[in-house]
Coordinates of C-alpha atoms and ligand atoms in Angstrom, one line a residue:
X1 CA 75.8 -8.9 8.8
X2 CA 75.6 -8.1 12.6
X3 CA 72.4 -9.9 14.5
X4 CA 70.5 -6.1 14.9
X5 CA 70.5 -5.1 11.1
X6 CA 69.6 -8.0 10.5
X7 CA 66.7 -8.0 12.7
X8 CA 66.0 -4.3 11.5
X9 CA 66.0 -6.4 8.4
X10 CA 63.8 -8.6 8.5
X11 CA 61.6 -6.2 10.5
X12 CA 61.2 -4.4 7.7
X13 CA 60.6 -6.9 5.2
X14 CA 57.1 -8.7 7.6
X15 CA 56.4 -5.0 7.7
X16 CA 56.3 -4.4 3.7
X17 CA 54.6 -8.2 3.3
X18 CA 51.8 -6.8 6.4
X19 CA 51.0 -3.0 4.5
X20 CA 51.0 -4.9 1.1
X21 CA 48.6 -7.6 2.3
X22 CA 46.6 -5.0 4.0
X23 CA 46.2 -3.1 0.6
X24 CA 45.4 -6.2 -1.1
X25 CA 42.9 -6.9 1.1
X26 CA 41.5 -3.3 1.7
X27 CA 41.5 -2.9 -2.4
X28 CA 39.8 -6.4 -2.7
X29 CA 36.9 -5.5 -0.3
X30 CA 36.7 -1.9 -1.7
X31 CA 36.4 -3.8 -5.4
X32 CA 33.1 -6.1 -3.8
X33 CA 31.1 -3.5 -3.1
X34 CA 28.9 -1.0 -4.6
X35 CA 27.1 2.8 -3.7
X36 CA 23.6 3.0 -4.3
X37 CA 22.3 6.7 -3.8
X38 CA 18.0 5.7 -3.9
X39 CA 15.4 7.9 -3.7
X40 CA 13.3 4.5 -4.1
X41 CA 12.0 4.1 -0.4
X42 CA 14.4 1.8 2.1
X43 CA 11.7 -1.0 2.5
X44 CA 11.5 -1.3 -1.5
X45 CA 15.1 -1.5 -2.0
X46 CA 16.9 -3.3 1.0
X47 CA 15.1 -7.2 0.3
X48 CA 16.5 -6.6 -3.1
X49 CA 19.8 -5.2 -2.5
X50 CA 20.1 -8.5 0.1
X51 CA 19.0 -10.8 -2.5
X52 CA 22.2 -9.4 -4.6
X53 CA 24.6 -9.6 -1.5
X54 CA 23.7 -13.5 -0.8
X55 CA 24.1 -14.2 -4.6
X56 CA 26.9 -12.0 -5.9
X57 CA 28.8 -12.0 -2.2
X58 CA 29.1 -8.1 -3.8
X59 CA 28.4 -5.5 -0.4
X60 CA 25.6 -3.0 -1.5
X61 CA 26.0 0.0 0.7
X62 CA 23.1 2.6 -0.1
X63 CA 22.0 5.7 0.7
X64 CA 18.4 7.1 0.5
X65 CA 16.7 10.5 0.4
X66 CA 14.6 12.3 -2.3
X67 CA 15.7 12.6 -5.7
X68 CA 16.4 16.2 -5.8
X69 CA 18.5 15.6 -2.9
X70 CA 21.0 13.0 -4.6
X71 CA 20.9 14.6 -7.7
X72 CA 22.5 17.7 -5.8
X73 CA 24.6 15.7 -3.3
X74 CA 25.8 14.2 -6.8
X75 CA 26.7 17.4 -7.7
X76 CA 28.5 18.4 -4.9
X77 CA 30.4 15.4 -4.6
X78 CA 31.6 16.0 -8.4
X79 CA 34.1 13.6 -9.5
X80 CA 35.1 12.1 -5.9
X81 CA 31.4 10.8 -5.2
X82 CA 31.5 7.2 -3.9
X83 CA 28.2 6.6 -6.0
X84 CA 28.4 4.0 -8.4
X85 CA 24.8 4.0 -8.9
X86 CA 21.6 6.4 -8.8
X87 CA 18.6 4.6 -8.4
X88 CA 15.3 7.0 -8.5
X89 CA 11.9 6.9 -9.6
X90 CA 10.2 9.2 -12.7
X91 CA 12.0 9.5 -15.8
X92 CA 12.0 13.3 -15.3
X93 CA 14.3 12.9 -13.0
X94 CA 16.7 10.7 -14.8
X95 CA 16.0 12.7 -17.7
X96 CA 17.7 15.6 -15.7
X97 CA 20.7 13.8 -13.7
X98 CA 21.6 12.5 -17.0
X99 CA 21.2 16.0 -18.3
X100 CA 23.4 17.6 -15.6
X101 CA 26.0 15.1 -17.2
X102 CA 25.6 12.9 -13.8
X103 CA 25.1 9.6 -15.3
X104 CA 27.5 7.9 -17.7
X105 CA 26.6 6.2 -20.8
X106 CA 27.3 2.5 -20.5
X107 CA 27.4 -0.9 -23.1
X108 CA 24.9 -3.2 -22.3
X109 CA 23.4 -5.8 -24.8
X110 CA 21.7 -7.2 -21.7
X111 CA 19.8 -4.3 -21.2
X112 CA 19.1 -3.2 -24.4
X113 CA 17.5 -6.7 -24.6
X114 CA 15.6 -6.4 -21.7
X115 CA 13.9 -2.6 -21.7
X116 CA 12.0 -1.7 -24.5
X117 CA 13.6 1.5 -26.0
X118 CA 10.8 4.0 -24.8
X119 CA 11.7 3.0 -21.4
X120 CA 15.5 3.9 -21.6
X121 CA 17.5 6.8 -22.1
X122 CA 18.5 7.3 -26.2
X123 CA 22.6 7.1 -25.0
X124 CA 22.3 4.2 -22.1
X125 CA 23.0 6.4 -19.3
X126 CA 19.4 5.4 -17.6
X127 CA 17.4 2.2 -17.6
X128 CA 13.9 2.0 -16.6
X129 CA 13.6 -0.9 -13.8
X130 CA 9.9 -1.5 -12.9
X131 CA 6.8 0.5 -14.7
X132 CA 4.1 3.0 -12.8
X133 CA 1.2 3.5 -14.9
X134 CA -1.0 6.9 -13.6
X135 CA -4.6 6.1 -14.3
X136 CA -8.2 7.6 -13.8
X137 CA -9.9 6.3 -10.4
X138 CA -13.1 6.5 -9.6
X139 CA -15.6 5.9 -7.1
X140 CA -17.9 3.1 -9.0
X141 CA -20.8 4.2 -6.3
X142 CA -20.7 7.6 -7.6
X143 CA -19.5 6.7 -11.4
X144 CA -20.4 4.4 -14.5
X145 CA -16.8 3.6 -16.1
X146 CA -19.2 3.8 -19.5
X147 CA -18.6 7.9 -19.0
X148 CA -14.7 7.7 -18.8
X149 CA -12.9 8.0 -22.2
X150 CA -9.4 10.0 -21.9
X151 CA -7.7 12.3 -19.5
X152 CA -8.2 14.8 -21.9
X153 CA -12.5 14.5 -21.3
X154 CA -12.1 14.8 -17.6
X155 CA -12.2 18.6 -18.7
X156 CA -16.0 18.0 -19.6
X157 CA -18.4 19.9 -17.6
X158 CA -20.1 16.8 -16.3
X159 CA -16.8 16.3 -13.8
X160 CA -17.6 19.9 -12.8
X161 CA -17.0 19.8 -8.8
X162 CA -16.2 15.7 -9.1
X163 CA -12.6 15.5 -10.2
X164 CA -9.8 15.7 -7.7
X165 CA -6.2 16.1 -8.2
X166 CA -2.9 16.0 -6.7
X167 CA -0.6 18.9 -7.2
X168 CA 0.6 20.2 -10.2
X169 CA 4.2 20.1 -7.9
X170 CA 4.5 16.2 -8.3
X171 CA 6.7 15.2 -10.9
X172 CA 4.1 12.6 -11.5
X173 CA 2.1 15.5 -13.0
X174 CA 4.6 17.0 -14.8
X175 CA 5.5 14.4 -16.3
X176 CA 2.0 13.2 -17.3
X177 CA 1.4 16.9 -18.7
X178 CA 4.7 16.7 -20.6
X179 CA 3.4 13.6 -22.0
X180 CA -0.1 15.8 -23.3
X181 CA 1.7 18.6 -24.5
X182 CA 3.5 15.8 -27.1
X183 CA 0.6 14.3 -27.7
X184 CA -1.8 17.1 -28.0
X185 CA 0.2 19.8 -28.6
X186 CA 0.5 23.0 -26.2
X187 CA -2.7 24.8 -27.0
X188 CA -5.3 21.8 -26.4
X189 CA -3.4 20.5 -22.9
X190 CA -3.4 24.1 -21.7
X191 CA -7.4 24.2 -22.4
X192 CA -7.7 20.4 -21.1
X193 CA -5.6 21.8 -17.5
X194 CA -7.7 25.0 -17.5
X195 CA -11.2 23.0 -17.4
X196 CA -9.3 19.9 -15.0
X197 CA -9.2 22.9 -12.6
X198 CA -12.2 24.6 -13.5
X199 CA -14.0 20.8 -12.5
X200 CA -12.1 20.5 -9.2
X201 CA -14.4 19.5 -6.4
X202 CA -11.3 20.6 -3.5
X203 CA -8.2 22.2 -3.8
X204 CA -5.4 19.8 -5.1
X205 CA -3.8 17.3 -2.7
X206 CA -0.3 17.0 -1.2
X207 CA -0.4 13.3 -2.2
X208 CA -2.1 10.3 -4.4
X209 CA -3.2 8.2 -1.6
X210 CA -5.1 11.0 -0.5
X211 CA -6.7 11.9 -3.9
X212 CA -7.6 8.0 -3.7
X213 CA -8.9 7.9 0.0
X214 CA -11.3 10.7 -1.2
X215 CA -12.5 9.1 -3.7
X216 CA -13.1 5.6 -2.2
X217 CA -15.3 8.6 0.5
X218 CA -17.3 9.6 -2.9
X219 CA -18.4 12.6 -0.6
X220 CA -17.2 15.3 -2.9
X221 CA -14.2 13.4 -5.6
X222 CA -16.0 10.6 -7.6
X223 CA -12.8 10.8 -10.3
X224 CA -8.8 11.4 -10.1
X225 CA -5.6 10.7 -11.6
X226 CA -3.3 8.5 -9.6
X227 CA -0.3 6.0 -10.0
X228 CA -2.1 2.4 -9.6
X229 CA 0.1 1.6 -7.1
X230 CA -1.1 3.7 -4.6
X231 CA -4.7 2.4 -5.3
X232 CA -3.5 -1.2 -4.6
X233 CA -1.7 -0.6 -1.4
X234 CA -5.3 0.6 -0.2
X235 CA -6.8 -2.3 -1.6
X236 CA -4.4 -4.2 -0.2
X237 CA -5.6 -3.3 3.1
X238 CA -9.0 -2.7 2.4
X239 CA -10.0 -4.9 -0.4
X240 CA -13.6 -3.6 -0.3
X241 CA -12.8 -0.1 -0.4
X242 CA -15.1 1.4 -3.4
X243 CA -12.6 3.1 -5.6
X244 CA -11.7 1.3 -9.2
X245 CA -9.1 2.1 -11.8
X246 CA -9.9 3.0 -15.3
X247 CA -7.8 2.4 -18.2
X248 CA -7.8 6.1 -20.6
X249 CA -6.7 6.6 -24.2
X250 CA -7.0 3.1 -24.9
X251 CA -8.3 3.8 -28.5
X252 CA -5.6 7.0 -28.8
X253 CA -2.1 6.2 -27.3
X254 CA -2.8 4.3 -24.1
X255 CA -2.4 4.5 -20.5
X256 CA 0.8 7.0 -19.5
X257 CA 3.3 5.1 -18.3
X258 CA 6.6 6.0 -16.3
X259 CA 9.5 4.2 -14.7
X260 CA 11.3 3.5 -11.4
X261 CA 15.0 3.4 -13.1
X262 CA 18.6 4.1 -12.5
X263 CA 22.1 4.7 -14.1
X264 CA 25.7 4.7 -13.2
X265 CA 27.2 7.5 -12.0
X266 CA 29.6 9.3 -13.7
X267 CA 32.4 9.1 -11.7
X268 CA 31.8 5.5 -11.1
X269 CA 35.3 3.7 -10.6
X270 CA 33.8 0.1 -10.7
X271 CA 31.8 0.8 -14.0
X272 CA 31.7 -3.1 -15.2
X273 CA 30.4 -4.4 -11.4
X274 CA 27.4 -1.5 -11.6
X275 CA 27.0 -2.5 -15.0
X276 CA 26.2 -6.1 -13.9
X277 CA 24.0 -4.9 -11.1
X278 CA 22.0 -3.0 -13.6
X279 CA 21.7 -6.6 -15.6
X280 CA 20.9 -8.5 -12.4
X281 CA 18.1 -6.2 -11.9
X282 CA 16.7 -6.9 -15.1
X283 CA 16.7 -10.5 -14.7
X284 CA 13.5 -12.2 -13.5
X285 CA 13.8 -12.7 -9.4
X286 CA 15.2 -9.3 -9.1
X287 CA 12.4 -8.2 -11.6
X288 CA 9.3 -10.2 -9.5
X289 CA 11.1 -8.5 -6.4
X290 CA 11.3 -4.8 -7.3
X291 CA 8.0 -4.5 -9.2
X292 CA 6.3 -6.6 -6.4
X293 CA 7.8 -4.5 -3.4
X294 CA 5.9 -1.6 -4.6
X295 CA 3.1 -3.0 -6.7
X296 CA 4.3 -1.8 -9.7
X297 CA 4.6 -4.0 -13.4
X298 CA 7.9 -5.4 -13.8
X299 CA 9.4 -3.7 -17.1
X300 CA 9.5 -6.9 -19.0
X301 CA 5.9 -7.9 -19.4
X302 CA 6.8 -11.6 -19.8
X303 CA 6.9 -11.6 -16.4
X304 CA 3.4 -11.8 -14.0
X305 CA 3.0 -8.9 -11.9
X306 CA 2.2 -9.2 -8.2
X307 CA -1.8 -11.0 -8.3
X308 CA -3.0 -7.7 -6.8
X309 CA -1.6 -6.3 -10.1
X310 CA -2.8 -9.1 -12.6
X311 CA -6.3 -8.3 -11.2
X312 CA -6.7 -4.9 -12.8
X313 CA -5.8 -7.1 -16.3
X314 CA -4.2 -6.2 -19.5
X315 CA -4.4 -2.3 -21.2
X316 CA -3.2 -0.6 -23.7
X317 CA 0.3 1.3 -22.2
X318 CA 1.7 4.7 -23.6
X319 CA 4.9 3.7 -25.9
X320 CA 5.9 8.0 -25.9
X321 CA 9.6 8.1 -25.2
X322 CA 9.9 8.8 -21.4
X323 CA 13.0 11.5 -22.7
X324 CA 9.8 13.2 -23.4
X325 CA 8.8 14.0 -19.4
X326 CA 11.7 15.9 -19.2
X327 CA 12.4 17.9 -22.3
X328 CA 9.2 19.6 -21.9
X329 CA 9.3 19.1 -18.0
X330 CA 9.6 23.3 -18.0
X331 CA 7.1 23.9 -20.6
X332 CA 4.7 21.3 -18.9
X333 CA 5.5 23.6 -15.1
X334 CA 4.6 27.0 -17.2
X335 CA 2.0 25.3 -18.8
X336 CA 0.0 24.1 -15.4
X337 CA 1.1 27.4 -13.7
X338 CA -0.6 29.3 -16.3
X339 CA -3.6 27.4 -16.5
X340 CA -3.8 27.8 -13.0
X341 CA -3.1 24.5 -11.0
X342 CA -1.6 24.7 -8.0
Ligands
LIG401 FE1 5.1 7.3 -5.7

């Protein structure tokens, strides 16, 4: 053979050994790494997601914005989403991603372990991660916890112009109404939601904190509903601040409980690494870390929440089937509507 094919040769063969190696290396890197879509905050996610970088050597790469948001981008993206996971808080809204056929049943033992089976979807294809519990509050200035009982008697005339509630719009409140309407049935929650707003002191709030802050004032709210957490990042700050949590229905079915969860996308190609991510985040640090970030209780209640947490002590939690918030999500919505809360 002549020196020039040769050389062409051989040219070509470094050339083949280069793209392969690139591939290799391009696949390898594409393989250690995973797509979060969150609609849990950026500062409650990113210490954990670096916690799982430095241990796994995986690459997290996430994206956040509210639920509804994902859940359409998800949509959109159809079967060529990078999404391997969707990470988002209320089980009315994994109830419907997984509805919209967005999330993908997956084999776990691990996680069947590890969630009780109220607190995960009925075919695997959501996981609750870390528990919000949405509780009375009340101004213990204004209140004696001796006349709290149920959510149900905050539609007693004696909260007339003291209650104060966020708007029926949250998915918080949906979902807690779902969880009445299976409890109660549809006839008694409407009655309960017709005398809530009948006892309002001020029109409903835009957000929890704000139902708490007026409140802890006691100038016109001396009782709401809230999630706890939003009560201890106040208290956090302010650990005077007069407002106090009651446990409800603690001789009915307890305290209504939701999740913070996730699930792997449907179109997932690395099903088996956001499998194990889901595990990881089961196990205790990860646990400690995501319930702690937002002061929420870790889902396996072996495990102390943050002491902030542990202070409000042990009650008697809701073990309703969190499906629940979102098969009668749309008949909790009519429900509020036509009882009339905004
Ligand atoms: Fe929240």
């Amino acid at each position: 053979m002549n020196l020039k094919p040769r050389m062409i040769l051989i040219g070509c063969i470094i050339l083949a050994v280069a793209y392969g190696a690139f591939k290799w290396l391009n696949q390898a890197s594409v393989d250690n790494q995973l797509v979060v879509y969150s609609a849990r905050k950026e500062h409650l996610i990113k210490p954990i997601f670096d916690l799982y970088e430095k241990e796994t050597g995986f690459k997290v790469i996430y994206h956040t914005d509210k639920a509804g948001v994902l859940v359409e981008k998800l949509k959109q993206e159809g079967k060529h989403s990078p999404a391997d996971i969707l990470l988002t808080v209320d089980a009315g809204n994994l109830w419907h991603a997984a509805n919209m056929g967005l999330l993908k049943p997956v084999k776990s033992k691990k996680l069947l372990d590890r969630i009780p089976a109220h607190l995960r979807d009925k075919d695997n294809r959501w996981f609750g991660l870390s528990l919000r519990a949405r509780t009375i509050i009340y101004n213990p200035n204004k209140v004696d916890p001796k006349a709290l009982s149920t959510y149900a008697n905050l539609s007693d005339s004696k909260w007339k112009d003291r209650l104060c509630l966020r708007t029926s719009k949250k998915v918080y409140n949906q979902s807690l109404v779902a969880t009445l309407i299976h409890s109660l049935g549809e006839s008694t929650t409407h009655d309960v939601v017709q005398k809530w707003v009948k006892n309002l002191a001020l029109p409903v709030f835009s957000s929890d904190t704000k139902v708490a802050q007026a409140v802890a004032k006691g100038t016109r709210c001396h009782v709401g509903i809230v999630n706890t957490y939003y009560v201890g990042r106040l208290l956090k700050k302010s650990p005077d601040l007069p407002v106090a949590l009651f446990w409800p229905n603690q001789t009915i079915g307890g305290v209504h409980i939701n999740v913070s969860g996730a699930g792997v996308v449907h179109s997932s190609k690395r099903v088996d690494s956001a499998v194990r991510f889901l595990e990881w985040l089961t196990q205790d640090t990860a646990q400690k870390l995501f319930a702690d970030a937002n002061l929420e209780f870790p889902v396996s209640e072996s495990i102390k929440p943050h002491p902030i947490v542990q202070k409000w002590g042990p009650f008697k939690r809701s073990t309703v089937h969190l499906s629940v918030a979102g098969e009668l999500q749309r008949q909790a919505i009519k429900l509020m509507d036509g009882a009339g809360y905004l």
